[in-house]
Amino acid sequence: MSSQEKAAGWLHSLDRLVRVRNEIAALLEDLAQNLTLAESQAENTSGKLGLSKEIERLIQQSENLRQGVFRFLVLGDMKRGKSTFLNALLGQNLLPSDVTPCTALLTVLKYGTAEKATIYYNDSKQPEEIDFQQFKQRYTIDPEEAKILERGKELAFPDISHAVVEHPLPLLAKGIEFVDSPGLNDTEARNQLTLDYIYNCHAILFVLSASQPCTLEERRYLQNYLKDRGLTIFFIVNSWDRIREGLVDPEDTEALQVAEDKLRRVFQTNLSEYCQDRGRDIYQDRVFEISALNALRSRLKNSEATLEGTGFVEFLAALNHFLTGERAAAEREQARAIALQACNRFQAAISRRIPLLDETVDQLKQKIDSIQSDFANLSEIGNKFQQEIRTVRERTSQEIGDSFRTYILDLENTFEKDFLSTQPDLDFMQFLDKNNRAMFYTSFKRAFERYMNDRLAAWEFIAKQKIASAFSELEEKAADSRIEYERVVEAMNKKLLGYRFYAVGHSYKHEENSTWAEVAIDMFSSIPDNLNRGIHSFNMFWQSVLACVMVTLVLNIIGVVFASLTLSVLGGILVVTGVVALQAEYVRQQFISATKTEFVKYLPQIAEEQSQYIYEAVRKCFETYEEQVCDRVNADINSRKAELDSLLAQKQSREIDIQAETKRLKDLEADILSQLQQIELVGGFL
């Protein structure tokens, strides 16, 4: 099969995925409608079964599938060919990707019926729609200008947040979105916007260059922002074809092989840790040697041209497997789980309802009265677990806040060693040259920011370990609460149903009816059980909170420290440099010493103020978990009560045809099980 056929096969797979998505969404919607109809009919028969939460979840999941997109964030330093790579992938010269211009805005590329760009501003100014050519001309800058802006920590367009580009390309019509970021060396404000997308994308396409393999800046970014985040990262090693151009004899195949193998070892050494899946090495499925410019040229000259030799064939195959395999399987499993929970809840409800149909009003009242203390016990179990969450929350929040305070104060003892070891390219001689002093000061500010980022990333690892330990503890407590909850539920079942045959031919058998008990498993274990594996959305919430804290701290520390440096440290060094002539080492020592002196002055303030912010951020993580657990427990208890109260109200107001009602419920059960089977069968076609 040619590369073009494989590319077409990829689009075909995406088409199929969209169709299956919509089909599953329609089945979930049908299931929700069936349950809604059952509840509506029940108003005139034996009463509602309390399925509103299940119906709501089914509808929400159906909408998510219909509206869902696959979003890819394209990261990489300037001049790595990110836009060229995207254009080659799209098969059209859409984004600015000439030899010189750089994309100056974070740009979201999505499907639209017509070509247009919308500019979003940081202030209250309304978004502005412009035509596509205007966008390409107005919002690109020369790389040299970009470097100057970077050194000065300035933005090319400071009043603009980002741009959204819409285009009717076939690939985008499949629900694929790309976010093209400016560069890694951007300001913290812009970097925060990028971080927001990191935690709201399905995968990252990290573009590197074969000409500059794994620079210090790239390694830092991976370490500080992407490591251990539970993210899927595809590494695009662009300009692979230029390796040949760097040889003395471009036709020397043996020398080319040696150069390529050497480069592969460099990339594998630096990227392997980001290519692991539950202990399995997936490096070959995540790192690709690409020649984006050659691929783009070929596709622009001839849309049917082969992409063989550019690396795109292999990359598209891996991307196809990820989208239609890994991601689709996750979506399918989530939809199946929600449908299964709804069906189980319905079956459990009718397994209780049918035996109670032939009870008299007085008998039913007595049974309901007999389990009121059990309802109170269920609430108490929920309250007890809530208190345990709060206890762990307060202890962990305080421990992490204190650890941050201690860590910040201890920076005084390691400043010289850590700062210099992470800034090998800082040229202190520039400070002695009046013409370069401003440039050196800007470079030093940048170096200090890098130092703080590195230090805070190291502390983050400690914090994550404490969080993981806390949720492991809660997981054990949740298991105990679940067992206790299930015991009470089983006692309620016995009081309500007993162990006897009923007139309608239905019997309650303990080993065949788990009734309400299985619901407790989801209530008490789903969040902490998944948190520590790094695959649950709650973990993403924690990571994004912590990332925001990191960025805020860097901004605050630089602002506090360098406000003082401008007046005192620079002035002090200007006095001593006239004595030591051009002794760069002495200047280095004096500058680092003076910086440390000023830095240390503010460490207590920073430790105190920011540890409180850390404390609140960690508390928020546990509060979110607490809220979800309490909502589930309360909803479960209320649903149980409503189910019984509804039956009692119906019995008091009308005579129920037991045989007809039993048949209605059994027929509904058969229909719903059939719909569940259809959902599972459709998912199996992916």
Coordinates of N, CA and C in Angstrom, one line a residue, residues 125-328:
K125 N -12.0 43.7 25.1 CA -12.2 43.9 23.7 C -12.9 42.7 23.0
Q126 N -13.8 43.0 22.2 CA -14.5 41.9 21.5 C -13.6 41.2 20.5
P127 N -13.8 39.8 20.3 CA -13.0 39.1 19.4 C -13.1 39.7 18.0
E128 N -12.1 39.7 17.2 CA -12.1 40.3 15.8 C -11.9 39.2 14.8
E129 N -12.8 39.2 13.8 CA -12.7 38.3 12.7 C -12.0 38.9 11.5
I130 N -11.0 38.2 11.0 CA -10.2 38.8 9.8 C -10.1 37.7 8.8
D131 N -9.8 38.1 7.6 CA -9.7 37.0 6.6 C -8.3 36.3 6.7
F132 N -8.2 35.2 6.1 CA -7.1 34.3 6.4 C -5.8 34.9 5.9
Q133 N -5.7 35.6 4.8 CA -4.5 36.2 4.3 C -4.0 37.3 5.3
Q134 N -4.9 38.1 5.8 CA -4.6 39.1 6.7 C -3.9 38.5 8.0
F135 N -4.5 37.4 8.4 CA -3.9 36.7 9.6 C -2.5 36.3 9.3
K136 N -2.2 35.7 8.2 CA -0.9 35.2 7.9 C 0.1 36.4 7.8
Q137 N -0.3 37.5 7.2 CA 0.6 38.6 7.1 C 0.8 39.4 8.4
R138 N -0.2 39.5 9.2 CA -0.2 40.4 10.3 C 0.5 39.7 11.5
Y139 N 0.3 38.4 11.7 CA 0.7 37.8 13.0 C 1.9 36.8 12.8
T140 N 2.8 37.1 11.9 CA 4.1 36.4 11.9 C 5.2 37.3 12.0
I141 N 6.3 36.9 12.6 CA 7.5 37.8 12.8 C 8.7 37.0 12.4
D142 N 9.8 37.8 12.1 CA 11.1 37.2 11.8 C 11.7 36.5 13.0
P143 N 12.4 35.4 12.8 CA 13.0 34.7 14.0 C 13.9 35.6 14.8
E144 N 14.7 36.4 14.1 CA 15.6 37.3 14.8 C 14.9 38.3 15.7
E145 N 13.8 38.8 15.2 CA 13.0 39.7 16.0 C 12.4 38.9 17.2
A146 N 12.0 37.7 16.9 CA 11.4 36.8 18.0 C 12.5 36.6 19.1
K147 N 13.7 36.4 18.7 CA 14.8 36.2 19.7 C 15.0 37.4 20.6
I148 N 15.0 38.6 19.9 CA 15.2 39.9 20.6 C 14.0 40.0 21.6
L149 N 12.8 39.8 21.2 CA 11.7 39.9 22.1 C 11.8 38.9 23.3
E150 N 12.3 37.7 23.0 CA 12.4 36.7 24.0 C 13.4 37.2 25.1
R151 N 14.6 37.7 24.6 CA 15.6 38.1 25.5 C 15.1 39.3 26.4
G152 N 14.2 40.1 25.9 CA 13.6 41.2 26.7 C 12.3 40.8 27.4
K153 N 12.0 39.5 27.3 CA 10.8 39.0 28.0 C 9.5 39.7 27.5
E154 N 9.5 40.0 26.2 CA 8.4 40.8 25.7 C 7.6 39.9 24.7
L155 N 6.3 40.2 24.5 CA 5.5 39.6 23.6 C 5.4 40.4 22.3
A156 N 5.3 39.7 21.2 CA 5.1 40.4 19.9 C 3.8 41.1 19.9
F157 N 2.8 40.5 20.4 CA 1.4 41.1 20.4 C 0.8 40.9 21.8
P158 N 1.3 41.8 22.8 CA 0.9 41.6 24.2 C -0.5 41.7 24.5
D159 N -1.3 42.3 23.7 CA -2.7 42.5 24.0 C -3.6 41.4 23.5
I160 N -3.0 40.4 22.8 CA -3.7 39.3 22.2 C -3.5 38.0 23.0
S161 N -4.6 37.3 23.3 CA -4.5 36.0 24.0 C -4.1 34.9 23.0
H162 N -5.0 34.7 22.0 CA -4.7 33.6 21.0 C -5.6 33.8 19.8
A163 N -5.4 33.0 18.8 CA -6.2 33.1 17.6 C -6.9 31.7 17.3
V164 N -8.0 31.8 16.7 CA -8.7 30.5 16.2 C -8.9 30.6 14.7
V165 N -8.3 29.6 14.0 CA -8.4 29.5 12.6 C -9.3 28.4 12.2
E166 N -10.3 28.7 11.4 CA -11.2 27.7 10.9 C -11.0 27.5 9.4
H167 N -11.2 26.2 9.0 CA -10.9 25.9 7.6 C -11.7 24.6 7.3
P168 N -12.3 24.5 6.1 CA -13.0 23.3 5.8 C -12.2 22.1 5.2
L169 N -11.1 21.8 5.9 CA -10.2 20.7 5.5 C -10.8 19.4 5.9
P170 N -10.7 18.3 5.1 CA -11.3 17.0 5.4 C -10.8 16.5 6.8
L171 N -9.5 16.6 7.1 CA -9.0 16.1 8.3 C -9.7 16.8 9.5
L172 N -9.8 18.1 9.4 CA -10.5 18.9 10.5 C -11.9 18.5 10.6
A173 N -12.6 18.2 9.5 CA -14.0 17.8 9.6 C -14.2 16.5 10.3
K174 N -13.2 15.7 10.6 CA -13.3 14.5 11.3 C -13.3 14.7 12.9
G175 N -13.3 16.0 13.3 CA -13.2 16.3 14.7 C -11.8 16.4 15.2
I176 N -10.9 16.6 14.4 CA -9.5 16.8 14.8 C -9.2 18.3 14.9
E177 N -8.6 18.7 16.1 CA -8.2 20.1 16.3 C -6.7 20.1 16.6
F178 N -6.0 21.1 16.1 CA -4.6 21.3 16.5 C -4.4 22.7 17.1
V179 N -3.5 22.7 18.1 CA -3.2 23.9 18.8 C -1.7 24.2 18.5
D180 N -1.4 25.2 17.7 CA 0.0 25.5 17.4 C 0.5 26.6 18.3
S181 N 1.5 26.2 19.1 CA 2.0 27.2 20.1 C 3.2 27.9 19.5
P182 N 3.5 29.1 20.1 CA 4.7 29.9 19.6 C 6.0 29.2 19.8
G183 N 6.6 29.3 20.9 CA 7.9 28.6 21.2 C 8.0 28.3 22.7
L184 N 9.0 27.5 23.0 CA 9.1 27.1 24.5 C 9.7 28.3 25.2
N185 N 10.4 29.1 24.6 CA 11.1 30.3 25.3 C 10.1 31.5 25.3
D186 N 8.9 31.3 25.7 CA 8.0 32.4 25.7 C 7.8 32.9 27.1
T187 N 7.0 34.0 27.3 CA 6.8 34.5 28.6 C 6.0 33.6 29.4
E188 N 6.0 33.7 30.8 CA 5.3 32.9 31.6 C 3.8 33.1 31.4
A189 N 3.3 34.3 31.1 CA 1.9 34.5 30.8 C 1.4 33.7 29.6
R190 N 2.2 33.7 28.5 CA 1.9 32.9 27.4 C 2.0 31.4 27.7
N191 N 3.0 31.1 28.4 CA 3.3 29.7 28.8 C 2.1 29.2 29.6
Q192 N 1.5 30.0 30.4 CA 0.3 29.5 31.2 C -0.8 29.2 30.3
L193 N -1.0 30.0 29.2 CA -2.1 29.6 28.2 C -1.8 28.3 27.6
T194 N -0.5 28.0 27.3 CA -0.2 26.8 26.7 C -0.4 25.6 27.7
L195 N -0.1 25.9 28.9 CA -0.3 24.8 30.0 C -1.8 24.5 30.1
D196 N -2.6 25.5 29.9 CA -4.1 25.3 30.0 C -4.5 24.3 28.9
Y197 N -3.9 24.4 27.7 CA -4.2 23.4 26.7 C -3.6 22.1 26.9
I198 N -2.4 22.0 27.6 CA -1.8 20.8 27.9 C -2.8 19.8 28.6
Y199 N -3.5 20.4 29.5 CA -4.4 19.6 30.3 C -5.8 19.5 29.7
N200 N -6.0 19.9 28.5 CA -7.2 19.8 27.8 C -7.0 19.3 26.4
C201 N -6.0 18.5 26.2 CA -5.7 17.9 24.9 C -5.6 16.4 25.1
H202 N -5.8 15.7 24.0 CA -5.7 14.2 24.0 C -4.2 13.7 23.8
A203 N -3.4 14.5 23.2 CA -2.0 14.1 23.0 C -1.2 15.4 22.6
I204 N 0.1 15.3 22.8 CA 1.0 16.4 22.5 C 1.9 15.9 21.3
L205 N 2.1 16.8 20.3 CA 3.0 16.5 19.3 C 4.2 17.5 19.5
F206 N 5.3 16.9 20.1 CA 6.5 17.7 20.5 C 7.5 17.7 19.3
V207 N 7.7 18.8 18.7 CA 8.5 18.9 17.5 C 10.0 19.3 17.9
L208 N 10.9 18.4 17.6 CA 12.3 18.6 17.8 C 13.1 18.8 16.5
S209 N 14.3 19.0 16.6 CA 15.1 19.2 15.3 C 16.3 18.2 15.3
A210 N 16.5 17.6 14.2 CA 17.7 16.7 14.1 C 19.0 17.5 14.1
S211 N 18.9 18.8 13.7 CA 20.1 19.7 13.7 C 20.5 20.2 15.1
Q212 N 19.5 20.2 16.0 CA 19.8 20.7 17.4 C 19.1 19.7 18.3
P213 N 19.7 18.5 18.5 CA 19.0 17.5 19.3 C 18.9 17.7 20.7
C214 N 17.7 17.8 21.2 CA 17.4 17.8 22.7 C 18.2 18.9 23.4
T215 N 17.9 20.2 23.1 CA 18.6 21.3 23.7 C 18.3 21.3 25.2
L216 N 19.1 22.1 25.9 CA 18.8 22.3 27.4 C 17.4 22.8 27.6
E217 N 17.0 23.8 26.8 CA 15.7 24.4 27.0 C 14.6 23.3 26.8
E218 N 14.8 22.5 25.8 CA 13.8 21.4 25.5 C 13.7 20.4 26.6
R219 N 14.9 20.0 27.1 CA 15.0 19.1 28.2 C 14.3 19.6 29.5
R220 N 14.6 20.9 29.7 CA 14.0 21.6 30.9 C 12.4 21.6 30.8
Y221 N 11.9 21.9 29.6 CA 10.5 22.0 29.4 C 9.8 20.6 29.6
L222 N 10.4 19.6 29.1 CA 9.9 18.2 29.3 C 9.9 17.9 30.8
Q223 N 11.0 18.2 31.4 CA 11.1 17.8 32.8 C 10.1 18.6 33.7
N224 N 10.0 19.9 33.5 CA 9.2 20.7 34.4 C 7.7 20.7 34.1
Y225 N 7.4 20.5 32.8 CA 6.0 20.7 32.5 C 5.3 19.4 32.0
L226 N 6.0 18.4 31.5 CA 5.4 17.3 30.9 C 5.6 16.0 31.6
K227 N 6.7 15.9 32.4 CA 7.0 14.6 33.0 C 6.0 14.2 34.0
D228 N 5.7 12.9 34.0 CA 4.8 12.3 35.0 C 3.4 13.0 35.1
R229 N 2.9 13.4 33.9 CA 1.6 14.1 33.9 C 0.5 13.1 33.4
G230 N 0.9 11.9 33.0 CA -0.1 11.0 32.4 C -0.5 11.4 31.0
L231 N 0.4 12.2 30.3 CA 0.1 12.7 29.0 C 0.7 11.7 27.9
T232 N 0.0 11.7 26.8 CA 0.5 11.0 25.6 C 1.3 12.0 24.7
I233 N 2.6 11.7 24.5 CA 3.5 12.6 23.7 C 4.0 11.8 22.5
F234 N 3.8 12.4 21.3 CA 4.5 12.0 20.1 C 5.6 12.9 19.9
F235 N 6.8 12.4 19.7 CA 8.0 13.2 19.4 C 8.3 13.2 17.9
I236 N 8.3 14.4 17.3 CA 8.5 14.6 15.9 C 9.9 15.1 15.7
V237 N 10.9 14.3 15.3 CA 12.2 14.7 15.1 C 12.3 15.2 13.6
N238 N 12.2 16.5 13.5 CA 12.1 17.1 12.1 C 13.4 17.4 11.5
S239 N 13.4 17.6 10.2 CA 14.7 17.9 9.4 C 15.6 16.8 9.5
W240 N 15.1 15.5 9.5 CA 16.0 14.4 9.5 C 16.8 14.3 8.2
D241 N 16.3 14.8 7.1 CA 17.0 14.8 5.8 C 18.2 15.7 5.9
R242 N 18.3 16.6 6.8 CA 19.5 17.5 6.8 C 20.8 16.9 7.4
I243 N 20.6 15.7 8.0 CA 21.8 15.0 8.5 C 22.8 14.8 7.3
R244 N 22.2 14.4 6.2 CA 23.1 14.1 5.0 C 23.8 15.4 4.6
E245 N 23.1 16.5 4.7 CA 23.7 17.8 4.2 C 24.9 18.2 5.1
G246 N 24.9 17.7 6.3 CA 26.1 18.0 7.2 C 27.3 17.2 7.0
L247 N 27.2 16.2 6.1 CA 28.4 15.3 5.9 C 29.3 15.9 4.9
V248 N 30.6 15.6 5.0 CA 31.6 16.0 4.0 C 31.2 15.5 2.7
D249 N 30.9 14.2 2.6 CA 30.5 13.6 1.4 C 29.0 13.1 1.6
P250 N 28.0 13.9 1.1 CA 26.6 13.5 1.2 C 26.3 12.1 0.7
E251 N 27.1 11.6 -0.2 CA 26.8 10.3 -0.8 C 27.4 9.1 -0.1
D252 N 28.2 9.4 1.0 CA 28.8 8.4 1.8 C 27.8 7.7 2.7
T253 N 27.2 6.6 2.3 CA 26.1 5.9 3.0 C 26.6 5.4 4.3
E254 N 27.8 5.0 4.4 CA 28.3 4.5 5.7 C 28.4 5.6 6.7
A255 N 29.0 6.7 6.3 CA 29.1 7.9 7.2 C 27.7 8.4 7.6
L256 N 26.7 8.3 6.7 CA 25.4 8.7 7.0 C 24.8 7.8 8.1
Q257 N 25.0 6.5 7.9 CA 24.5 5.6 8.9 C 25.0 5.8 10.3
V258 N 26.3 6.1 10.3 CA 27.0 6.4 11.6 C 26.4 7.6 12.2
A259 N 26.2 8.7 11.4 CA 25.7 9.9 12.0 C 24.3 9.7 12.4
E260 N 23.5 9.0 11.7 CA 22.1 8.8 12.1 C 22.0 8.0 13.4
D261 N 22.8 6.9 13.4 CA 22.8 6.1 14.6 C 23.2 6.8 15.9
K262 N 24.2 7.7 15.7 CA 24.7 8.5 16.8 C 23.5 9.4 17.3
L263 N 22.8 10.0 16.4 CA 21.7 10.9 16.7 C 20.6 10.2 17.4
R264 N 20.3 9.0 16.9 CA 19.2 8.2 17.5 C 19.5 7.9 18.9
R265 N 20.8 7.6 19.2 CA 21.2 7.3 20.6 C 21.0 8.5 21.5
V266 N 21.2 9.7 21.0 CA 21.0 11.0 21.7 C 19.5 11.1 22.1
F267 N 18.7 11.0 21.1 CA 17.3 11.1 21.3 C 16.7 10.0 22.2
Q268 N 17.2 8.8 22.0 CA 16.7 7.7 22.9 C 17.1 7.9 24.3
T269 N 18.3 8.4 24.6 CA 18.7 8.7 25.9 C 17.9 9.7 26.6
N270 N 17.5 10.7 25.9 CA 16.7 11.9 26.5 C 15.2 11.7 26.5
L271 N 14.7 10.8 25.6 CA 13.2 10.7 25.4 C 12.6 9.4 25.9
S272 N 13.4 8.4 26.2 CA 12.9 7.1 26.6 C 12.0 7.1 27.8
E273 N 12.3 8.0 28.8 CA 11.5 8.0 30.0 C 10.1 8.5 29.7
Y274 N 9.9 9.2 28.6 CA 8.6 9.8 28.2 C 7.8 8.8 27.3
C275 N 8.4 7.7 27.1 CA 7.8 6.7 26.1 C 7.6 5.4 26.8
Q276 N 6.9 5.4 28.0 CA 6.7 4.2 28.8 C 5.2 4.2 29.0
D277 N 4.6 3.0 29.0 CA 3.2 2.7 29.2 C 3.1 1.6 30.1
R278 N 2.8 1.8 31.4 CA 2.7 0.8 32.4 C 3.8 -0.2 32.4
G279 N 5.0 0.4 32.3 CA 6.3 -0.4 32.4 C 6.7 -0.9 31.0
R280 N 5.9 -0.7 30.0 CA 6.2 -1.2 28.6 C 6.9 -0.1 27.8
D281 N 8.0 -0.4 27.2 CA 8.7 0.6 26.3 C 8.0 0.7 25.0
I282 N 7.5 2.0 24.7 CA 6.8 2.2 23.4 C 7.5 3.3 22.6
Y283 N 8.8 3.3 22.8 CA 9.6 4.4 22.1 C 9.4 4.3 20.6
Q284 N 9.3 3.2 20.0 CA 9.2 3.0 18.5 C 7.8 3.5 18.1
D285 N 6.8 3.6 19.0 CA 5.5 4.0 18.6 C 5.3 5.5 18.9
R286 N 6.3 6.2 19.5 CA 6.2 7.6 19.9 C 7.2 8.5 19.3
V287 N 8.3 8.0 18.8 CA 9.3 8.9 18.3 C 9.5 8.7 16.8
F288 N 9.4 9.8 16.0 CA 9.4 9.6 14.5 C 10.4 10.6 13.8
E289 N 11.1 10.0 12.9 CA 12.1 10.8 12.1 C 11.4 11.4 10.9
I290 N 11.2 12.7 10.9 CA 10.4 13.4 9.9 C 11.2 14.4 9.0
S291 N 10.8 14.5 7.8 CA 11.3 15.5 6.9 C 10.0 16.3 6.4
A292 N 9.6 17.3 7.3 CA 8.3 18.0 7.0 C 8.4 18.8 5.8
L293 N 9.5 19.5 5.5 CA 9.5 20.4 4.4 C 9.4 19.6 3.1
N294 N 10.1 18.5 3.0 CA 10.0 17.6 1.8 C 8.6 17.1 1.6
A295 N 8.0 16.7 2.7 CA 6.6 16.2 2.6 C 5.7 17.3 2.2
L296 N 5.8 18.5 2.7 CA 5.0 19.6 2.3 C 5.2 19.9 0.8
R297 N 6.4 20.0 0.4 CA 6.7 20.3 -1.0 C 6.0 19.3 -1.9
S298 N 6.2 18.0 -1.6 CA 5.6 17.0 -2.4 C 4.1 17.1 -2.5
R299 N 3.4 17.4 -1.4 CA 2.0 17.4 -1.4 C 1.4 18.7 -2.0
L300 N 2.2 19.8 -2.0 CA 1.7 21.0 -2.7 C 1.9 20.8 -4.2
K301 N 2.9 20.2 -4.6 CA 3.1 19.9 -6.1 C 2.1 18.9 -6.6
N302 N 1.9 17.9 -5.8 CA 1.0 16.8 -6.3 C 0.3 16.2 -5.1
S303 N -1.0 16.5 -5.0 CA -1.8 16.0 -3.8 C -1.7 14.5 -3.7
E304 N -1.4 13.8 -4.8 CA -1.4 12.3 -4.9 C 0.0 11.8 -4.7
A305 N 1.0 12.7 -4.4 CA 2.4 12.3 -4.3 C 2.6 11.4 -3.1
T306 N 3.6 10.5 -3.3 CA 3.9 9.6 -2.2 C 4.6 10.4 -1.0
L307 N 4.4 9.9 0.2 CA 5.1 10.5 1.3 C 6.2 9.5 1.8
E308 N 6.5 8.5 1.0 CA 7.6 7.6 1.4 C 8.9 8.3 1.6
G309 N 9.6 7.9 2.6 CA 10.9 8.5 2.9 C 10.9 9.8 3.7
T310 N 9.7 10.3 4.0 CA 9.6 11.5 4.8 C 9.2 11.3 6.3
G311 N 8.9 10.0 6.6 CA 8.6 9.6 8.0 C 7.1 9.8 8.3
F312 N 6.3 10.4 7.4 CA 4.9 10.6 7.6 C 4.1 9.3 7.6
V313 N 4.5 8.3 6.8 CA 3.8 7.1 6.7 C 3.8 6.4 8.1
E314 N 4.9 6.3 8.7 CA 5.0 5.6 10.0 C 4.3 6.4 11.1
F315 N 4.5 7.8 11.0 CA 3.8 8.6 12.0 C 2.3 8.5 11.9
L316 N 1.7 8.6 10.7 CA 0.3 8.5 10.5 C -0.3 7.1 10.9
A317 N 0.5 6.1 10.7 CA 0.1 4.8 11.2 C 0.0 4.7 12.7
A318 N 1.0 5.3 13.4 CA 0.9 5.4 14.9 C -0.2 6.3 15.4
L319 N -0.4 7.4 14.7 CA -1.5 8.3 15.1 C -2.8 7.6 14.9
N320 N -3.0 6.9 13.8 CA -4.2 6.2 13.5 C -4.5 5.2 14.6
H321 N -3.5 4.4 15.0 CA -3.6 3.4 16.0 C -4.1 4.1 17.3
F322 N -3.5 5.2 17.6 CA -3.8 5.9 18.9 C -5.2 6.4 18.9
L323 N -5.6 7.1 17.8 CA -7.0 7.6 17.7 C -8.1 6.6 17.6
T324 N -7.9 5.7 16.7 CA -8.9 4.7 16.5 C -8.8 3.4 17.3
G325 N -7.7 3.3 18.0 CA -7.4 2.2 18.9 C -7.5 2.6 20.4
E326 N -6.4 3.2 20.8 CA -6.3 3.5 22.3 C -7.4 4.5 22.7
R327 N -7.5 5.6 22.1 CA -8.5 6.6 22.5 C -10.0 6.1 22.3
A328 N -10.2 5.5 21.1 CA -11.5 5.0 20.8 C -11.9 3.9 21.9

